[in-house]
Coordinates of C-alpha atoms and ligand atoms in Angstrom, one line a residue:
X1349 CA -6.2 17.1 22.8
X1350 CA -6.5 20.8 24.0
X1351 CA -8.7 23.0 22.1
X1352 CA -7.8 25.2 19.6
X1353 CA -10.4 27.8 20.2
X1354 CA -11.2 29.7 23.4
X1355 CA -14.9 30.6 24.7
X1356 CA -15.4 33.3 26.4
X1357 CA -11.8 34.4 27.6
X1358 CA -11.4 35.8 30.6
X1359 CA -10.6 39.0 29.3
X1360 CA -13.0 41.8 28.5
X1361 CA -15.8 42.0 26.4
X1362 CA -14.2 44.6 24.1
X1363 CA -12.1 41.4 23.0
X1364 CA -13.7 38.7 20.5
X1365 CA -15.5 35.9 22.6
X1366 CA -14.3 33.3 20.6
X1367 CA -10.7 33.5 20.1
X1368 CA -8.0 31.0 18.5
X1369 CA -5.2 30.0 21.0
X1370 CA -2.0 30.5 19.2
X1371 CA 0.9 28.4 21.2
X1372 CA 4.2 29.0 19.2
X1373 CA 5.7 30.1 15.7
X1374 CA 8.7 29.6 13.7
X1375 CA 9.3 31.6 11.0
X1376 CA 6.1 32.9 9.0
X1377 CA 4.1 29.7 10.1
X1378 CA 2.1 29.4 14.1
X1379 CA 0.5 26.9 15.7
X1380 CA -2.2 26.4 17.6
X1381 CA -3.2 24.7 21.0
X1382 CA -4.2 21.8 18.9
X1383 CA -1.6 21.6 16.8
X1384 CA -2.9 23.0 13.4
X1385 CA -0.1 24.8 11.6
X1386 CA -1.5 28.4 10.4
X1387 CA 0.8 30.7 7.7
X1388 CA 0.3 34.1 9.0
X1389 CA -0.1 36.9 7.0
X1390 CA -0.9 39.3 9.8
X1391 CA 2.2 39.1 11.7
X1392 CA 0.5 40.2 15.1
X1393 CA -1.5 42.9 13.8
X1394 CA 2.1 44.0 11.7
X1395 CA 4.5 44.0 14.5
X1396 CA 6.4 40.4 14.1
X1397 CA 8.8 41.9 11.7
X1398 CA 11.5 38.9 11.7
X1399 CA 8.5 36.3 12.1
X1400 CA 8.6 33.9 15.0
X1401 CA 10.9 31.6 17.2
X1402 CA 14.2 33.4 16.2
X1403 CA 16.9 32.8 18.5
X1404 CA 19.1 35.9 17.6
X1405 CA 16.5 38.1 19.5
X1406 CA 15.7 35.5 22.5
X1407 CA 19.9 35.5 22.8
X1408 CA 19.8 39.4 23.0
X1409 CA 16.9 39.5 25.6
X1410 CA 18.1 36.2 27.7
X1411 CA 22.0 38.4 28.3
X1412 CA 20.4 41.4 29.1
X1413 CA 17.5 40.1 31.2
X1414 CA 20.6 38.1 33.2
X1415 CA 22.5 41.8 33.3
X1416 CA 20.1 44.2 34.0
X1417 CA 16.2 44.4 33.3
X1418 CA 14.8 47.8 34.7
X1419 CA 16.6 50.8 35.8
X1420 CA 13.8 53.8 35.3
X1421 CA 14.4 56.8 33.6
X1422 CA 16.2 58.1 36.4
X1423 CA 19.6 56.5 35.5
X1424 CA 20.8 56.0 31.9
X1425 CA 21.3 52.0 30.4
X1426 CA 23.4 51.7 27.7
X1427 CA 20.9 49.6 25.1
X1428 CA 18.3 52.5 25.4
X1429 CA 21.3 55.3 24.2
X1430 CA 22.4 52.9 21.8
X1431 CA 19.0 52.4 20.0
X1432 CA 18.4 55.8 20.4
X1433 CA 21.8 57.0 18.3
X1434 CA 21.0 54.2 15.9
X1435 CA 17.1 55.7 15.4
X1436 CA 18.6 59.0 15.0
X1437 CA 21.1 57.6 12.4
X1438 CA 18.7 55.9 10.6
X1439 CA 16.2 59.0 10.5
X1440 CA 18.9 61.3 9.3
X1441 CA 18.7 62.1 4.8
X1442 CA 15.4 59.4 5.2
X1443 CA 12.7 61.5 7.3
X1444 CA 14.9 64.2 9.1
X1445 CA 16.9 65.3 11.5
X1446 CA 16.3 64.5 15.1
X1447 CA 18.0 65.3 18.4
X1448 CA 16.8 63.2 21.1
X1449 CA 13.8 59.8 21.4
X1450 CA 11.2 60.2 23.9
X1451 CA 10.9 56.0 24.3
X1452 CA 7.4 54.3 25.6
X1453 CA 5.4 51.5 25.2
X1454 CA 2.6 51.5 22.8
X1455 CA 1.7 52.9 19.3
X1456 CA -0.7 55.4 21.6
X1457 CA 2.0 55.9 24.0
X1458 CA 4.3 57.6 21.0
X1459 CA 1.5 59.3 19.9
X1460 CA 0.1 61.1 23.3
X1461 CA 4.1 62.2 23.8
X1462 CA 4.1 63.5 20.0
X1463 CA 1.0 66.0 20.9
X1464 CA 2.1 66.7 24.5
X1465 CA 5.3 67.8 22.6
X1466 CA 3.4 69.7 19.8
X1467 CA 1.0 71.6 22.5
X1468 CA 4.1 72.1 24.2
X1469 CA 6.2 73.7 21.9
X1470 CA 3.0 76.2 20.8
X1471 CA 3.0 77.0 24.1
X1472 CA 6.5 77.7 24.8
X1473 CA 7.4 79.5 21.5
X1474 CA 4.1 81.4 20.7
X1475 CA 2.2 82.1 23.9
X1476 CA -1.3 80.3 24.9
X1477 CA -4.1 79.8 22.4
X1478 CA -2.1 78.0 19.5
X1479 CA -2.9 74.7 21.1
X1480 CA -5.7 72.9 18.0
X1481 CA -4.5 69.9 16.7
X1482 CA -5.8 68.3 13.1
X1483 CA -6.1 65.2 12.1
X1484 CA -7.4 62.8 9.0
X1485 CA -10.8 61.3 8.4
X1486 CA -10.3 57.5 8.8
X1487 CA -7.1 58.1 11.0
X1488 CA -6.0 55.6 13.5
X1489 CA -3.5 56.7 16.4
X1490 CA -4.7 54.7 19.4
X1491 CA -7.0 54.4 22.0
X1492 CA -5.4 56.5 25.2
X1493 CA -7.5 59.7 25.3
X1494 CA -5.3 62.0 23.7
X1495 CA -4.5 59.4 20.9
X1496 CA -8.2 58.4 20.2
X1497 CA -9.0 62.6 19.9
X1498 CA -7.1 62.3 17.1
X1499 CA -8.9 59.4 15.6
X1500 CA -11.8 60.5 14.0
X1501 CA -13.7 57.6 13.8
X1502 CA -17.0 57.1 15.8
X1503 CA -16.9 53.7 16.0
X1504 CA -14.0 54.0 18.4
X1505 CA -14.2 57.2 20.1
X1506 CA -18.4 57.8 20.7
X1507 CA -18.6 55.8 24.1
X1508 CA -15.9 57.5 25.3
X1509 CA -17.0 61.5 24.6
X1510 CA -16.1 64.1 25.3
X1511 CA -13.3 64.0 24.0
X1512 CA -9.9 66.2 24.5
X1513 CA -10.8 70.3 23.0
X1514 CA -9.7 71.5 20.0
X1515 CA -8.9 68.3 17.9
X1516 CA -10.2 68.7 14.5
X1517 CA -10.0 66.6 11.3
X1518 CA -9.8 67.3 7.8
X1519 CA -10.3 64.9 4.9
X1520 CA -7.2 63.4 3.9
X1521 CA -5.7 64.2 0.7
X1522 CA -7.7 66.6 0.3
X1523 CA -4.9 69.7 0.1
X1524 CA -7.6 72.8 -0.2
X1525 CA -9.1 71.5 2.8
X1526 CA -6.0 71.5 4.5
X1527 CA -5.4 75.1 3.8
X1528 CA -8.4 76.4 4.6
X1529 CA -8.3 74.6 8.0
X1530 CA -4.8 75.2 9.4
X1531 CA -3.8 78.4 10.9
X1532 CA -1.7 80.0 13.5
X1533 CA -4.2 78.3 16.0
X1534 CA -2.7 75.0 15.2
X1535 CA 0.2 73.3 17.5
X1536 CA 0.2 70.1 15.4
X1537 CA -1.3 67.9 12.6
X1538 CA -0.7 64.1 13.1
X1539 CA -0.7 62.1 9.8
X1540 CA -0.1 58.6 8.0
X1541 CA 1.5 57.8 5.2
X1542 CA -0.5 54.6 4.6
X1543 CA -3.9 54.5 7.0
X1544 CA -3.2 51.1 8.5
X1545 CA -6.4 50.8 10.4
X1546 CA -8.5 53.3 8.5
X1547 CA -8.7 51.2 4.9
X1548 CA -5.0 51.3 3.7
X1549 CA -5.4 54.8 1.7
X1550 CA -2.0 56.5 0.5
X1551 CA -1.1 59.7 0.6
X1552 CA -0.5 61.4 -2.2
X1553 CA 2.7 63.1 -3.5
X1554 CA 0.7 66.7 -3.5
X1555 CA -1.0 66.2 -0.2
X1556 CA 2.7 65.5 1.2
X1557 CA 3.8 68.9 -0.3
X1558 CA 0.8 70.7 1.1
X1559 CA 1.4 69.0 4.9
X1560 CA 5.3 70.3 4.6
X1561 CA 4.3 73.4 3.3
X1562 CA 1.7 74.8 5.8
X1563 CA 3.1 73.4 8.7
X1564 CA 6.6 74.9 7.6
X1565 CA 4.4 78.5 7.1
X1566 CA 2.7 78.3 10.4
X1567 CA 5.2 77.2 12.8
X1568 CA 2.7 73.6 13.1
X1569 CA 4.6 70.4 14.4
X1570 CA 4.0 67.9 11.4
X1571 CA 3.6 64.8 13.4
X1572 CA 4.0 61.4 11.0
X1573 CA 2.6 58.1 13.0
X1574 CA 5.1 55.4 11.5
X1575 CA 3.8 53.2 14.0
X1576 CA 2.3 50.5 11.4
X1577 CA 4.5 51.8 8.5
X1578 CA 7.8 52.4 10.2
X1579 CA 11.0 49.9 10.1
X1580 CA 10.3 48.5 6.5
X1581 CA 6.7 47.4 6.3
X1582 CA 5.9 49.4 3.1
X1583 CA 9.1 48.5 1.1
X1584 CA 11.2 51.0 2.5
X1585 CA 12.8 52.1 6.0
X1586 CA 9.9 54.4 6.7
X1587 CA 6.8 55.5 4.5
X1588 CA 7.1 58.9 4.5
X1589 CA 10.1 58.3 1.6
X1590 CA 7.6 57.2 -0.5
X1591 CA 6.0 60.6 -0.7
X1592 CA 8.5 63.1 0.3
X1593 CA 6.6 63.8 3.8
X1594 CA 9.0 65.9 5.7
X1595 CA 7.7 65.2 9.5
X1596 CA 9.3 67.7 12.5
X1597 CA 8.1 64.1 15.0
X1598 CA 8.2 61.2 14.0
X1599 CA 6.3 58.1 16.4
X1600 CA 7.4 54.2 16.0
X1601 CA 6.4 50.9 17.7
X1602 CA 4.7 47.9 16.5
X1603 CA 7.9 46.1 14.7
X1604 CA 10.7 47.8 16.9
X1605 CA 11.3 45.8 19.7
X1606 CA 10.8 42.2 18.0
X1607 CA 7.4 41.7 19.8
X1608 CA 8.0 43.2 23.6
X1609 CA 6.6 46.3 23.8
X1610 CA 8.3 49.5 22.7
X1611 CA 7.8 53.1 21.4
X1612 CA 9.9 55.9 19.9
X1613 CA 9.1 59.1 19.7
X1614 CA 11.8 61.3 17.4
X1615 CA 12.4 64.9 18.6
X1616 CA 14.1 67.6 17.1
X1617 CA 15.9 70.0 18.3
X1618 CA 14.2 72.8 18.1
X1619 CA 11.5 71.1 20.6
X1620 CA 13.8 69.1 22.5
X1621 CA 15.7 73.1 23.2
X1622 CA 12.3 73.9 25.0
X1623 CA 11.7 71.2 27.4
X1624 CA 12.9 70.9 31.0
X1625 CA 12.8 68.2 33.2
X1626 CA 10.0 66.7 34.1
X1627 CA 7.6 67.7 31.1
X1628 CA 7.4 64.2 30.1
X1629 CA 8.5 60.7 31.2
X1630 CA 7.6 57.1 31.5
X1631 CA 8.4 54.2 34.1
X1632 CA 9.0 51.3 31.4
X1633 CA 9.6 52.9 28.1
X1634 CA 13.4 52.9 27.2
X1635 CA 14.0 49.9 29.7
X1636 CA 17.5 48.2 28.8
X1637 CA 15.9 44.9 27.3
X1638 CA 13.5 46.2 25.0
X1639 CA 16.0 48.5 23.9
X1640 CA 18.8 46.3 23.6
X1641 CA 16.3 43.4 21.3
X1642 CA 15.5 46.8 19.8
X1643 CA 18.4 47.7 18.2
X1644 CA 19.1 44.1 16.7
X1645 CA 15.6 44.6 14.9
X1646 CA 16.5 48.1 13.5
X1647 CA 20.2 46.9 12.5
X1648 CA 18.5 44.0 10.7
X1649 CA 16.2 46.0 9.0
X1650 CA 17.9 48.6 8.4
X1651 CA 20.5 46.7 6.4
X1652 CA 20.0 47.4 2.5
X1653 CA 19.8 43.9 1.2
X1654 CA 17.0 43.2 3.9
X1655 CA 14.8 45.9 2.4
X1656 CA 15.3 45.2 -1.2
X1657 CA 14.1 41.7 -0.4
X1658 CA 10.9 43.2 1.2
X1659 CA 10.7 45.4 -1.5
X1660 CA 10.9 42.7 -4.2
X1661 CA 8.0 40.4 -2.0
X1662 CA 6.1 43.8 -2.0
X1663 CA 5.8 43.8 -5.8
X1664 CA 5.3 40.2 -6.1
X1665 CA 2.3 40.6 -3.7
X1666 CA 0.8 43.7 -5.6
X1667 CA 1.3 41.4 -8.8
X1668 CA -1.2 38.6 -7.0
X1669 CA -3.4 41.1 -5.6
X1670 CA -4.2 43.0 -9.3
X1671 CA -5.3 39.7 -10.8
X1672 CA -7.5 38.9 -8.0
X1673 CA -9.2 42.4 -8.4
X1674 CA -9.1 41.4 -11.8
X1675 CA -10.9 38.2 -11.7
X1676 CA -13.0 38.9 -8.5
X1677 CA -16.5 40.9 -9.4
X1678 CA -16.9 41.6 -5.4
X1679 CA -13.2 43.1 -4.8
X1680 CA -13.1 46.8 -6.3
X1681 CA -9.5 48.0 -5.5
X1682 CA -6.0 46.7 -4.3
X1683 CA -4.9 49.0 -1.2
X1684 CA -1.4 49.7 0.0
X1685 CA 2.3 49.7 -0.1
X1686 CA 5.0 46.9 0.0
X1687 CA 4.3 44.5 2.7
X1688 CA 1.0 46.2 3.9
X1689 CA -1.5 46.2 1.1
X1690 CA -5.2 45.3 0.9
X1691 CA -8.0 44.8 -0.9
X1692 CA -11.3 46.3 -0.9
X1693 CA -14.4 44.4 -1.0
X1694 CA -17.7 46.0 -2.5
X1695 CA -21.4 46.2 -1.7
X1696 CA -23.8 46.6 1.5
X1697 CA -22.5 43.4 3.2
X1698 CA -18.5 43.8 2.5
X1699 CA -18.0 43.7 6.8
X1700 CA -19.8 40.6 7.0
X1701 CA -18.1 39.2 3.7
X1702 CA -14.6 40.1 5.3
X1703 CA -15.3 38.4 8.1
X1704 CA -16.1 35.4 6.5
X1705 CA -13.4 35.8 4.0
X1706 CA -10.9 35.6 7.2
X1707 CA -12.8 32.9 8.9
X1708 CA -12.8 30.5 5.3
X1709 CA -8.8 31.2 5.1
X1710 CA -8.4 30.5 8.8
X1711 CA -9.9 27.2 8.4
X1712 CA -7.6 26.7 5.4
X1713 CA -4.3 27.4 7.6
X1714 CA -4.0 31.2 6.8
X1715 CA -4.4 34.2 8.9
X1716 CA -5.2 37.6 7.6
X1717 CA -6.2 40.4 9.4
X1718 CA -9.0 43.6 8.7
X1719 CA -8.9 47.1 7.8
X1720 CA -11.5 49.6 8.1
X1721 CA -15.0 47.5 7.8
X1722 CA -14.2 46.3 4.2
X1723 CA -10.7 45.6 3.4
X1724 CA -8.8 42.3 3.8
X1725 CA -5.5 43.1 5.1
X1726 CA -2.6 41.8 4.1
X1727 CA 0.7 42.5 6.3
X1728 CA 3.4 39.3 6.9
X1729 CA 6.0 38.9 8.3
X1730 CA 8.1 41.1 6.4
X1731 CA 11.0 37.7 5.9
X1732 CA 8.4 35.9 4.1
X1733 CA 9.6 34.2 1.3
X1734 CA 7.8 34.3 -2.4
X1735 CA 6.5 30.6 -2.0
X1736 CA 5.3 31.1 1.0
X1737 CA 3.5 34.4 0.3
X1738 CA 2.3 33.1 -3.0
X1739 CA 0.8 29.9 -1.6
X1740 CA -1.3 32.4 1.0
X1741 CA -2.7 34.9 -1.6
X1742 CA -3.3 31.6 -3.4
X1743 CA -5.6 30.5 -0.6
X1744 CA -6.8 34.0 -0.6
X1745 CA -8.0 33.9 -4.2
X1746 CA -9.1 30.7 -3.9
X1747 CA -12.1 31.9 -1.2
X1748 CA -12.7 34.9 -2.9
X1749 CA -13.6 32.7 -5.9
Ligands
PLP304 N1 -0.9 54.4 15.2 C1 -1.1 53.5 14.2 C2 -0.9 54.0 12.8 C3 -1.6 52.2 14.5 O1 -1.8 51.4 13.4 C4 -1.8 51.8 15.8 C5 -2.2 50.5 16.1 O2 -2.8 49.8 15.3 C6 -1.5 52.8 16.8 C7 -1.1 54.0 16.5 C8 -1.8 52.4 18.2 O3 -0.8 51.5 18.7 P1 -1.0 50.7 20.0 O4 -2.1 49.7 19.8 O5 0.4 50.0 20.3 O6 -1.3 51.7 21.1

């Protein structure tokens, strides 16, 4: 029988040197290389949307990849105009109004475009010397250069120093903060709604109205990284409804493309009016069957009866998670929104205790994933049904007990 866990990969050392070797999925539930059946409640670090082994999205890819797989962005496809009307549909009385999506091929990826545009637009509109860019404390954007300047967190960005100029960070939800920081020096402030890395914090309805406000005042490109939150993950078609966060960019990924890998970056017009050719671009990103699976994903989530399931699964789960903080002395806090929610586990050893909390429910056939050092993090596939997501918190509670 093969073995279900690999030594020492050979893959970098910034990966895990034990790892689990997943095979195939159907549904919410995986398998490994041995055969052991796992229910995931991580779904890929929350990209696998529609779960696993669906045939409507291998149908889409197998017809394009037979038509037409890569074009570049010198030529148009039809998939990648497609998705992008539909994105710009979808956006429109949710987030705003957009004109035109940069596409590319990582969370990062959106995010680096989103600055370039912000610095961009400074530049174009105001002259040199408006160029600083904010961000939050526990922010996560990526790991590309530009990206990880706006992630504030030592743990990923001190090797790597120095770091791009005039990236600062202000505490988030902290609105006086905010004020005292932003001026006209500011291009952009990049924000989430729900910090999906950085310990599942929310924002709040009044730091919301403080972001739109100042950046409005200033001329500042509010930037809102949907990449973990976008396409249905917290409930609803994109987080910032929940708090009336009115972004000018918005950046998508994880869940778009059904698993391949795929960006949006949502411009408006007033940026898209000062770009030329050639400010931007990207080999891959926008290629015809990424796009194409794309827009099956966004239809499918988009469609209102799909969200009010999520929805109703995302109060079922904050339901289980309350009485666990309830009845568990070492879990302080439920975290989150909807289908990404966490909880918070206390005291000087909490990483240590979430690792073992992960490795206990592993061993029980259910996979969770991290966030920050000391949350368990919660984020299925987002068609998970109630037994199925009851029988995993189940598991949950029954290790944390
Ligand atoms: N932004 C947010 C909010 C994320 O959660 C992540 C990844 O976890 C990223 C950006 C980076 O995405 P990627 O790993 O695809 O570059």
């Amino acid at each position: 029988m093969e073995t279900r866990l690999v030594q020492n990969p050979p893959f970098p050392r910034n990966y895990a040197s034990e790892l689990l070797k997943i095979e195939r999925g159907r549904g919410v539930v995986l398998r490994d290389a041995a055969g052991r059946t796992y229910l995931d409640l991580g779904a890929g670090i929350a990209v696998n949307a529609l779960g696993y082994g669906r045939r409507d999205l291998a149908r889409v890819a197998a017809r394009q990849m037979r038509k037409l797989v890569h074009i570049s962005n010198l030529y148009a496809n039809a998939p990648a105009i497609e998705l992008a009307e539909l994105l710009i549909d979808v956006t429109r009385d949710r987030v705003g109004t957009f004109a035109a999506v940069q596409f590319g091929n990582s969370g990062a990826e959106a995010n680096e475009a989103a600055l370039k545009y912000a610095r961009l637009y400074a530049r174009r509109t105001r002259g040199p010397g408006h160029h600083k860019i904010l961000s939050m404390s526990n922010a996560f954007h990526g790991r590309t250069m530009g990206a990880l300047s706006a992630t504030p967190n030592k743990k990923y960005s001190e090797p790597f120093e120095p770091l791009v100029p005039d990236m600062l960070a202000s505490e988030y939800n902290n609105p006086d903060q905010l004020e005292a920081m932003l001026s006209d020096a500011f291009a952009g402030v990049i924000v989430e709604v729900v910090q999906g890395e950085g310990g599942l914090k929310i924002m709040s309805e009044a730091f919301a109205a403080k972001l739109n406000e100042l950046c409005r005042k200033h001329d500042i490109l509010l930037i809102a990284d949907e990449v973990q939150t976008g396409l249905g993950r917290t409930g609803k078609l994109f987080g910032c409804e929940h708090v009336g966060l009115e972004p000018d960019i918005v950046t998508f990924s994880k869940p778009l493309a059904g698993g391949l890998p795929l960006s949006a970056t949502m411009v408006p017009e007033k940026v898209n009016a000062v770009l030329s050719a050639g400010d931007h671009g990207t080999t891959f990103g926008g290629g015809p069957v990424t796009t194409a699976v794309a827009t099956h994903v966004v239809r499918t989530i988009a469609d209102a009866a799909f969200l009010a399931r999520v929805a109703e699964r995302g109060r079922e789960l904050t339901a289980m998670l309350d009485e666990i903080v309830d009845s568990s002395p070492e879990v302080t806090e439920r975290r989150g929104v909807g289908m990404l929610q966490g909880l918070v586990i206390d005291g000087d050893e909490a990483s240590a205790r979430v690792a073992g909390i992960m490795d206990a429910c592993r061993d029980r056939g259910v996979l969770l994933l991290r966030s920050s050092t000391n949350v368990v993090r919660i984020a299925p596939p987002l068609v998970i049904g109630s037994r199925d997501l009851a029988r995993g918190i189940e598991i949950l509670r029954t290790v944390l007990h």
